[in-house]
Amino acid sequence: MPTLYRQYRPKTFAEVLGQDHVRIPLENSLKTNKISHAYLFSGPRGTGKTTMARLLAKAVNCPNRGEAADPCQKCDICQEINDGRSVDIIEIDAASNRGIDEVRELREKIAFAPGRSKYRVYIIDEVHMLTKEAFNALLKTLEEPPEHAIFVLATTELHKVPETIVSRCQRYQFHLAPSEQLIGLIKAIAKKEKFPISDEAIGLIARRAEGSYRDALSLLGSVVGQSDDLSAETLRKLLGLPQGEVVDGLITSLQTGNAQATIAVIKDFLALGGDLSVLVKSASEELKEIVFQNESEVERAEAARLLEQLMLILNQIKTSSDPTALMTARLYSLASGNQKTTPSVEPAIQIPVSTELNQVADIQKVPTPEAAEMYTPVDAVTASPNPASVDQADFWQNLVAEVKNHNHALYAIIRSAELLEMTEDNLVVGVQFRFYVDRLHEPKNRSLVESLASKLAGQTLHLKCQVTGKAPARAEAASNLMETVVEVFEITE
């Protein structure tokens, strides 16, 4: 039995999914017989580049096509191409034929006329793998090709193809498949093949395929061959996908800065034979959904910050000799808020807190930054206000450190602020920009700061912000101003 992706490879242009921006121009050029001598198909793996190249090769050579774009599929030439027997369709894998000798051999043979077809079509896959000398030799051929020759170059890394080559081709960029389209394709094939698979399992396959049509059908074929039980639970085990609660546990531990919980999640997942990169990718997918769908700007900003860090980690492991060790170290550093593995700040001096504060929810046990809404309102703190007894410099240092432990994005703002005044009821903070005031006044951020400040001071405090229009007086904060702006605005290099 052929593999599913070969069995269901499109045989007409209309069957090519998700690439209308490529299909329609090619169909129009075929209908008007305006055929180029060179095409360049670029895009992610499994999106239809080679399939489209073969359809184009078949269409330009079909004698019965007439004014239509699609080949007839019935003539001898169409049958030969379908069976891979055509001597006029030459497919070259540049990954294993990347030298100048192979390209010189191609140049010598290209002068010969086609055997049975109108055109001799050369399909060069992964063309970016050619050497510099091979590209130079290919360029000579593209500049003065014989009329009977057509080149179709395909690549997943367009930036590695010299501009001199790109400029001599008609270029088309292929796109990743939308999740809904992959799910529809898998459902249609599963129904036709009578595979007993649940909708949840289909969704897992579509997610694991990451936008690749070929990967989706390959995964479907592999799980069908391994098990008759195509439930979501079985597919998670076969594909090495983590449970939803494992993904949520990793995200929560990273958001709350709970490094110990992060390590525990990783250890348990690895003990079950899981691939840590798959877990990180799954967490990235969840965070991406939060960024796209969450209406809370605070939650969206936090998810975007964490998503960026996870993507950087996935990029770093590409050249690592031990990806699992590197990911573990980076995730631990991310959770602990020490991504550069620099020593943390010295613990601030502890200020005695009134026993009445035991009535307030233990801040260290709050599971997420968003759970600040669950803190006991600051009005419930009944300690006797005595601002004169509090060393305000030590108090502010402690407050900044506490904010860092609970919400790193908020810490980026508060560390650049300065304490202007501390009265019996109010904590007056000066910031340099109006943007900082808006962020600090967001309900969840405000609740977190007020709860932490009230606990440290032993009195009820309400946050008030003022725009001072100047950098804070503290030398440390002033020196960190640029770093603060970078973190607040999620700027990357």
PDB file of C-alpha atoms in Angstrom, residues 33-242:
ATOM      1  CA  ASN A  33       0.786  29.505 -23.580  1.00  0.00           C
ATOM      2  CA  LYS A  34       3.053  32.117 -21.966  1.00  0.00           C
ATOM      3  CA  ILE A  35       5.519  29.682 -20.461  1.00  0.00           C
ATOM      4  CA  SER A  36       8.661  30.915 -18.711  1.00  0.00           C
ATOM      5  CA  HIS A  37      11.983  29.140 -19.101  1.00  0.00           C
ATOM      6  CA  ALA A  38      12.657  29.162 -15.320  1.00  0.00           C
ATOM      7  CA  TYR A  39      10.523  29.073 -12.162  1.00  0.00           C
ATOM      8  CA  LEU A  40      11.571  29.321  -8.514  1.00  0.00           C
ATOM      9  CA  PHE A  41       9.246  27.768  -5.904  1.00  0.00           C
ATOM     10  CA  SER A  42      10.132  28.671  -2.324  1.00  0.00           C
ATOM     11  CA  GLY A  43       8.458  27.958   0.990  1.00  0.00           C
ATOM     12  CA  PRO A  44       8.304  25.588   3.986  1.00  0.00           C
ATOM     13  CA  ARG A  45       8.563  21.829   3.579  1.00  0.00           C
ATOM     14  CA  GLY A  46       5.491  19.831   2.609  1.00  0.00           C
ATOM     15  CA  THR A  47       3.527  22.741   1.142  1.00  0.00           C
ATOM     16  CA  GLY A  48       3.337  21.479  -2.454  1.00  0.00           C
ATOM     17  CA  LYS A  49       6.406  22.815  -4.257  1.00  0.00           C
ATOM     18  CA  THR A  50       7.458  19.544  -5.888  1.00  0.00           C
ATOM     19  CA  THR A  51       3.839  18.595  -6.574  1.00  0.00           C
ATOM     20  CA  MET A  52       3.251  21.888  -8.381  1.00  0.00           C
ATOM     21  CA  ALA A  53       6.492  21.424 -10.344  1.00  0.00           C
ATOM     22  CA  ARG A  54       5.384  17.991 -11.545  1.00  0.00           C
ATOM     23  CA  LEU A  55       1.930  19.285 -12.487  1.00  0.00           C
ATOM     24  CA  LEU A  56       3.546  22.095 -14.458  1.00  0.00           C
ATOM     25  CA  ALA A  57       5.884  19.644 -16.211  1.00  0.00           C
ATOM     26  CA  LYS A  58       2.965  17.411 -17.110  1.00  0.00           C
ATOM     27  CA  ALA A  59       0.773  20.294 -18.296  1.00  0.00           C
ATOM     28  CA  VAL A  60       3.346  21.842 -20.646  1.00  0.00           C
ATOM     29  CA  ASN A  61       3.923  18.437 -22.281  1.00  0.00           C
ATOM     30  CA  CYS A  62       0.364  17.070 -22.496  1.00  0.00           C
ATOM     31  CA  PRO A  63      -0.652  16.981 -26.209  1.00  0.00           C
ATOM     32  CA  ASN A  64      -4.366  16.839 -25.375  1.00  0.00           C
ATOM     33  CA  ARG A  65      -4.507  19.789 -22.994  1.00  0.00           C
ATOM     34  CA  GLY A  66      -5.813  22.263 -25.549  1.00  0.00           C
ATOM     35  CA  GLU A  67      -6.766  25.603 -23.948  1.00  0.00           C
ATOM     36  CA  ALA A  68      -7.204  24.126 -20.485  1.00  0.00           C
ATOM     37  CA  ALA A  69      -4.590  24.299 -17.764  1.00  0.00           C
ATOM     38  CA  ASP A  70      -4.879  20.751 -16.441  1.00  0.00           C
ATOM     39  CA  PRO A  71      -3.282  17.817 -18.299  1.00  0.00           C
ATOM     40  CA  CYS A  72      -5.617  15.134 -19.636  1.00  0.00           C
ATOM     41  CA  GLN A  73      -4.174  12.364 -17.409  1.00  0.00           C
ATOM     42  CA  LYS A  74      -4.950   9.804 -20.163  1.00  0.00           C
ATOM     43  CA  CYS A  75      -2.319  10.203 -22.878  1.00  0.00           C
ATOM     44  CA  ASP A  76       0.909   8.211 -22.929  1.00  0.00           C
ATOM     45  CA  ILE A  77       3.003  11.201 -21.849  1.00  0.00           C
ATOM     46  CA  CYS A  78       0.772  11.887 -18.833  1.00  0.00           C
ATOM     47  CA  GLN A  79       0.902   8.230 -17.858  1.00  0.00           C
ATOM     48  CA  GLU A  80       4.691   8.112 -18.180  1.00  0.00           C
ATOM     49  CA  ILE A  81       5.070  11.174 -15.975  1.00  0.00           C
ATOM     50  CA  ASN A  82       2.611   9.783 -13.411  1.00  0.00           C
ATOM     51  CA  ASP A  83       4.573   6.543 -13.259  1.00  0.00           C
ATOM     52  CA  GLY A  84       7.951   8.305 -13.115  1.00  0.00           C
ATOM     53  CA  ARG A  85       9.053   6.781 -16.430  1.00  0.00           C
ATOM     54  CA  SER A  86       9.383   9.917 -18.540  1.00  0.00           C
ATOM     55  CA  VAL A  87      12.877  10.538 -19.857  1.00  0.00           C
ATOM     56  CA  ASP A  88      12.024  14.207 -20.403  1.00  0.00           C
ATOM     57  CA  ILE A  89      11.272  15.019 -16.756  1.00  0.00           C
ATOM     58  CA  ILE A  90      14.552  15.081 -14.839  1.00  0.00           C
ATOM     59  CA  GLU A  91      14.375  15.495 -11.067  1.00  0.00           C
ATOM     60  CA  ILE A  92      17.639  16.386  -9.337  1.00  0.00           C
ATOM     61  CA  ASP A  93      18.217  16.452  -5.585  1.00  0.00           C
ATOM     62  CA  ALA A  94      20.663  19.288  -5.053  1.00  0.00           C
ATOM     63  CA  ALA A  95      21.419  18.057  -1.535  1.00  0.00           C
ATOM     64  CA  SER A  96      23.276  15.043  -2.944  1.00  0.00           C
ATOM     65  CA  ASN A  97      24.227  16.497  -6.342  1.00  0.00           C
ATOM     66  CA  ARG A  98      25.514  19.869  -5.318  1.00  0.00           C
ATOM     67  CA  GLY A  99      28.881  20.140  -7.042  1.00  0.00           C
ATOM     68  CA  ILE A 100      30.012  21.865 -10.201  1.00  0.00           C
ATOM     69  CA  ASP A 101      30.604  18.534 -11.982  1.00  0.00           C
ATOM     70  CA  GLU A 102      26.922  17.609 -11.737  1.00  0.00           C
ATOM     71  CA  VAL A 103      25.833  20.998 -13.103  1.00  0.00           C
ATOM     72  CA  ARG A 104      28.373  20.772 -15.944  1.00  0.00           C
ATOM     73  CA  GLU A 105      26.952  17.368 -16.856  1.00  0.00           C
ATOM     74  CA  LEU A 106      23.479  18.909 -16.876  1.00  0.00           C
ATOM     75  CA  ARG A 107      24.681  21.707 -19.185  1.00  0.00           C
ATOM     76  CA  GLU A 108      26.148  19.191 -21.624  1.00  0.00           C
ATOM     77  CA  LYS A 109      22.941  17.157 -21.818  1.00  0.00           C
ATOM     78  CA  ILE A 110      20.526  20.085 -21.976  1.00  0.00           C
ATOM     79  CA  ALA A 111      21.358  20.763 -25.606  1.00  0.00           C
ATOM     80  CA  PHE A 112      19.784  17.460 -26.670  1.00  0.00           C
ATOM     81  CA  ALA A 113      16.162  17.674 -27.800  1.00  0.00           C
ATOM     82  CA  PRO A 114      13.406  15.969 -25.747  1.00  0.00           C
ATOM     83  CA  GLY A 115      12.711  12.311 -26.550  1.00  0.00           C
ATOM     84  CA  ARG A 116       8.886  12.245 -26.747  1.00  0.00           C
ATOM     85  CA  SER A 117       7.704  15.500 -25.189  1.00  0.00           C
ATOM     86  CA  LYS A 118       7.651  19.122 -26.259  1.00  0.00           C
ATOM     87  CA  TYR A 119       9.776  20.280 -23.340  1.00  0.00           C
ATOM     88  CA  ARG A 120      12.513  18.773 -21.244  1.00  0.00           C
ATOM     89  CA  VAL A 121      11.788  19.900 -17.680  1.00  0.00           C
ATOM     90  CA  TYR A 122      14.491  19.973 -15.013  1.00  0.00           C
ATOM     91  CA  ILE A 123      13.182  19.987 -11.438  1.00  0.00           C
ATOM     92  CA  ILE A 124      16.007  20.835  -9.000  1.00  0.00           C
ATOM     93  CA  ASP A 125      14.903  20.274  -5.408  1.00  0.00           C
ATOM     94  CA  GLU A 126      16.621  22.016  -2.454  1.00  0.00           C
ATOM     95  CA  VAL A 127      18.507  24.179  -4.934  1.00  0.00           C
ATOM     96  CA  HIS A 128      19.985  26.278  -2.102  1.00  0.00           C
ATOM     97  CA  MET A 129      22.329  23.351  -1.357  1.00  0.00           C
ATOM     98  CA  LEU A 130      24.363  23.925  -4.528  1.00  0.00           C
ATOM     99  CA  THR A 131      27.912  25.176  -4.104  1.00  0.00           C
ATOM    100  CA  LYS A 132      28.961  28.640  -5.220  1.00  0.00           C
ATOM    101  CA  GLU A 133      30.720  27.202  -8.265  1.00  0.00           C
ATOM    102  CA  ALA A 134      27.653  25.105  -9.136  1.00  0.00           C
ATOM    103  CA  PHE A 135      25.433  28.192  -8.918  1.00  0.00           C
ATOM    104  CA  ASN A 136      27.753  30.050 -11.278  1.00  0.00           C
ATOM    105  CA  ALA A 137      27.561  27.188 -13.770  1.00  0.00           C
ATOM    106  CA  LEU A 138      23.774  27.024 -13.449  1.00  0.00           C
ATOM    107  CA  LEU A 139      23.565  30.779 -14.015  1.00  0.00           C
ATOM    108  CA  LYS A 140      25.180  30.399 -17.433  1.00  0.00           C
ATOM    109  CA  THR A 141      22.510  27.885 -18.373  1.00  0.00           C
ATOM    110  CA  LEU A 142      19.646  30.065 -17.115  1.00  0.00           C
ATOM    111  CA  GLU A 143      20.941  33.057 -19.060  1.00  0.00           C
ATOM    112  CA  GLU A 144      20.848  31.270 -22.422  1.00  0.00           C
ATOM    113  CA  PRO A 145      18.630  28.189 -22.152  1.00  0.00           C
ATOM    114  CA  PRO A 146      17.529  26.250 -25.246  1.00  0.00           C
ATOM    115  CA  GLU A 147      13.891  26.736 -26.216  1.00  0.00           C
ATOM    116  CA  HIS A 148      12.956  23.173 -25.316  1.00  0.00           C
ATOM    117  CA  ALA A 149      14.235  23.421 -21.695  1.00  0.00           C
ATOM    118  CA  ILE A 150      12.314  24.544 -18.615  1.00  0.00           C
ATOM    119  CA  PHE A 151      13.813  24.785 -15.138  1.00  0.00           C
ATOM    120  CA  VAL A 152      11.804  24.534 -11.916  1.00  0.00           C
ATOM    121  CA  LEU A 153      13.923  25.261  -8.853  1.00  0.00           C
ATOM    122  CA  ALA A 154      12.535  24.460  -5.403  1.00  0.00           C
ATOM    123  CA  THR A 155      13.922  25.553  -2.033  1.00  0.00           C
ATOM    124  CA  THR A 156      12.987  25.828   1.617  1.00  0.00           C
ATOM    125  CA  GLU A 157      15.676  28.484   2.218  1.00  0.00           C
ATOM    126  CA  LEU A 158      15.282  31.221  -0.353  1.00  0.00           C
ATOM    127  CA  HIS A 159      17.789  33.511   1.367  1.00  0.00           C
ATOM    128  CA  LYS A 160      20.576  31.082   0.426  1.00  0.00           C
ATOM    129  CA  VAL A 161      19.840  31.320  -3.292  1.00  0.00           C
ATOM    130  CA  PRO A 162      21.971  33.995  -5.041  1.00  0.00           C
ATOM    131  CA  GLU A 163      20.087  37.034  -6.315  1.00  0.00           C
ATOM    132  CA  THR A 164      21.529  36.430  -9.771  1.00  0.00           C
ATOM    133  CA  ILE A 165      19.598  33.141  -9.883  1.00  0.00           C
ATOM    134  CA  VAL A 166      16.418  34.562  -8.338  1.00  0.00           C
ATOM    135  CA  SER A 167      16.308  37.452 -10.822  1.00  0.00           C
ATOM    136  CA  ARG A 168      16.218  35.068 -13.785  1.00  0.00           C
ATOM    137  CA  CYS A 169      13.224  33.069 -12.522  1.00  0.00           C
ATOM    138  CA  GLN A 170       9.527  33.606 -12.012  1.00  0.00           C
ATOM    139  CA  ARG A 171       9.341  33.301  -8.222  1.00  0.00           C
ATOM    140  CA  TYR A 172       6.400  31.954  -6.224  1.00  0.00           C
ATOM    141  CA  GLN A 173       6.264  31.711  -2.438  1.00  0.00           C
ATOM    142  CA  PHE A 174       4.318  28.774  -0.974  1.00  0.00           C
ATOM    143  CA  HIS A 175       2.549  29.181   2.371  1.00  0.00           C
ATOM    144  CA  LEU A 176       1.997  26.895   5.347  1.00  0.00           C
ATOM    145  CA  ALA A 177      -1.421  25.269   5.531  1.00  0.00           C
ATOM    146  CA  PRO A 178      -3.960  26.806   7.925  1.00  0.00           C
ATOM    147  CA  SER A 179      -4.940  24.457  10.738  1.00  0.00           C
ATOM    148  CA  GLU A 180      -8.566  24.343   9.567  1.00  0.00           C
ATOM    149  CA  GLN A 181      -7.492  23.247   6.091  1.00  0.00           C
ATOM    150  CA  LEU A 182      -5.276  20.478   7.455  1.00  0.00           C
ATOM    151  CA  ILE A 183      -8.092  19.235   9.681  1.00  0.00           C
ATOM    152  CA  GLY A 184     -10.469  19.183   6.712  1.00  0.00           C
ATOM    153  CA  LEU A 185      -7.969  17.243   4.585  1.00  0.00           C
ATOM    154  CA  ILE A 186      -7.321  14.656   7.321  1.00  0.00           C
ATOM    155  CA  LYS A 187     -11.042  14.228   7.954  1.00  0.00           C
ATOM    156  CA  ALA A 188     -11.777  13.692   4.265  1.00  0.00           C
ATOM    157  CA  ILE A 189      -9.050  11.056   3.854  1.00  0.00           C
ATOM    158  CA  ALA A 190      -9.924   9.336   7.150  1.00  0.00           C
ATOM    159  CA  LYS A 191     -13.547   9.110   6.036  1.00  0.00           C
ATOM    160  CA  LYS A 192     -12.598   7.743   2.629  1.00  0.00           C
ATOM    161  CA  GLU A 193     -10.196   5.200   4.128  1.00  0.00           C
ATOM    162  CA  LYS A 194     -12.656   4.417   6.965  1.00  0.00           C
ATOM    163  CA  PHE A 195     -10.174   5.202   9.737  1.00  0.00           C
ATOM    164  CA  PRO A 196     -11.912   5.317  13.155  1.00  0.00           C
ATOM    165  CA  ILE A 197     -10.336   8.545  14.409  1.00  0.00           C
ATOM    166  CA  SER A 198     -11.782  11.167  16.731  1.00  0.00           C
ATOM    167  CA  ASP A 199     -11.940  14.890  16.024  1.00  0.00           C
ATOM    168  CA  GLU A 200      -9.589  15.562  18.947  1.00  0.00           C
ATOM    169  CA  ALA A 201      -7.034  13.142  17.517  1.00  0.00           C
ATOM    170  CA  ILE A 202      -7.305  14.813  14.102  1.00  0.00           C
ATOM    171  CA  GLY A 203      -6.626  18.140  15.773  1.00  0.00           C
ATOM    172  CA  LEU A 204      -3.499  16.713  17.397  1.00  0.00           C
ATOM    173  CA  ILE A 205      -2.181  15.492  14.041  1.00  0.00           C
ATOM    174  CA  ALA A 206      -2.869  18.864  12.422  1.00  0.00           C
ATOM    175  CA  ARG A 207      -1.024  20.657  15.219  1.00  0.00           C
ATOM    176  CA  ARG A 208       1.946  18.288  15.069  1.00  0.00           C
ATOM    177  CA  ALA A 209       2.186  18.736  11.271  1.00  0.00           C
ATOM    178  CA  GLU A 210       2.890  22.458  11.781  1.00  0.00           C
ATOM    179  CA  GLY A 211       1.337  23.550   8.491  1.00  0.00           C
ATOM    180  CA  SER A 212       2.801  20.803   6.289  1.00  0.00           C
ATOM    181  CA  TYR A 213       0.362  18.815   4.124  1.00  0.00           C
ATOM    182  CA  ARG A 214       2.880  16.042   3.631  1.00  0.00           C
ATOM    183  CA  ASP A 215       3.669  15.773   7.338  1.00  0.00           C
ATOM    184  CA  ALA A 216      -0.033  15.618   8.194  1.00  0.00           C
ATOM    185  CA  LEU A 217      -0.674  12.663   5.872  1.00  0.00           C
ATOM    186  CA  SER A 218       2.575  10.963   6.881  1.00  0.00           C
ATOM    187  CA  LEU A 219       1.604  11.206  10.554  1.00  0.00           C
ATOM    188  CA  LEU A 220      -1.888   9.899   9.821  1.00  0.00           C
ATOM    189  CA  GLY A 221      -0.448   6.928   7.950  1.00  0.00           C
ATOM    190  CA  SER A 222       2.082   6.161  10.668  1.00  0.00           C
ATOM    191  CA  VAL A 223      -0.428   6.125  13.538  1.00  0.00           C
ATOM    192  CA  VAL A 224      -2.906   4.063  11.527  1.00  0.00           C
ATOM    193  CA  GLY A 225      -0.221   1.454  10.982  1.00  0.00           C
ATOM    194  CA  GLN A 226       0.726   1.303  14.671  1.00  0.00           C
ATOM    195  CA  SER A 227      -2.627   1.089  16.418  1.00  0.00           C
ATOM    196  CA  ASP A 228      -6.295   0.346  15.833  1.00  0.00           C
ATOM    197  CA  ASP A 229      -7.188   2.704  18.674  1.00  0.00           C
ATOM    198  CA  LEU A 230      -7.012   6.202  17.214  1.00  0.00           C
ATOM    199  CA  SER A 231      -8.092   8.071  20.343  1.00  0.00           C
ATOM    200  CA  ALA A 232      -6.433  11.332  21.356  1.00  0.00           C
ATOM    201  CA  GLU A 233      -4.716   9.593  24.286  1.00  0.00           C
ATOM    202  CA  THR A 234      -3.217   6.921  22.020  1.00  0.00           C
ATOM    203  CA  LEU A 235      -2.025   9.522  19.523  1.00  0.00           C
ATOM    204  CA  ARG A 236      -0.307  11.521  22.256  1.00  0.00           C
ATOM    205  CA  LYS A 237       1.701   8.445  23.186  1.00  0.00           C
ATOM    206  CA  LEU A 238       2.507   7.509  19.588  1.00  0.00           C
ATOM    207  CA  LEU A 239       3.486  11.047  18.565  1.00  0.00           C
ATOM    208  CA  GLY A 240       5.216  11.926  21.832  1.00  0.00           C
ATOM    209  CA  LEU A 241       2.856  14.819  22.508  1.00  0.00           C
ATOM    210  CA  PRO A 242       2.507  16.033  26.104  1.00  0.00           C
TER     211      PRO A 242
END
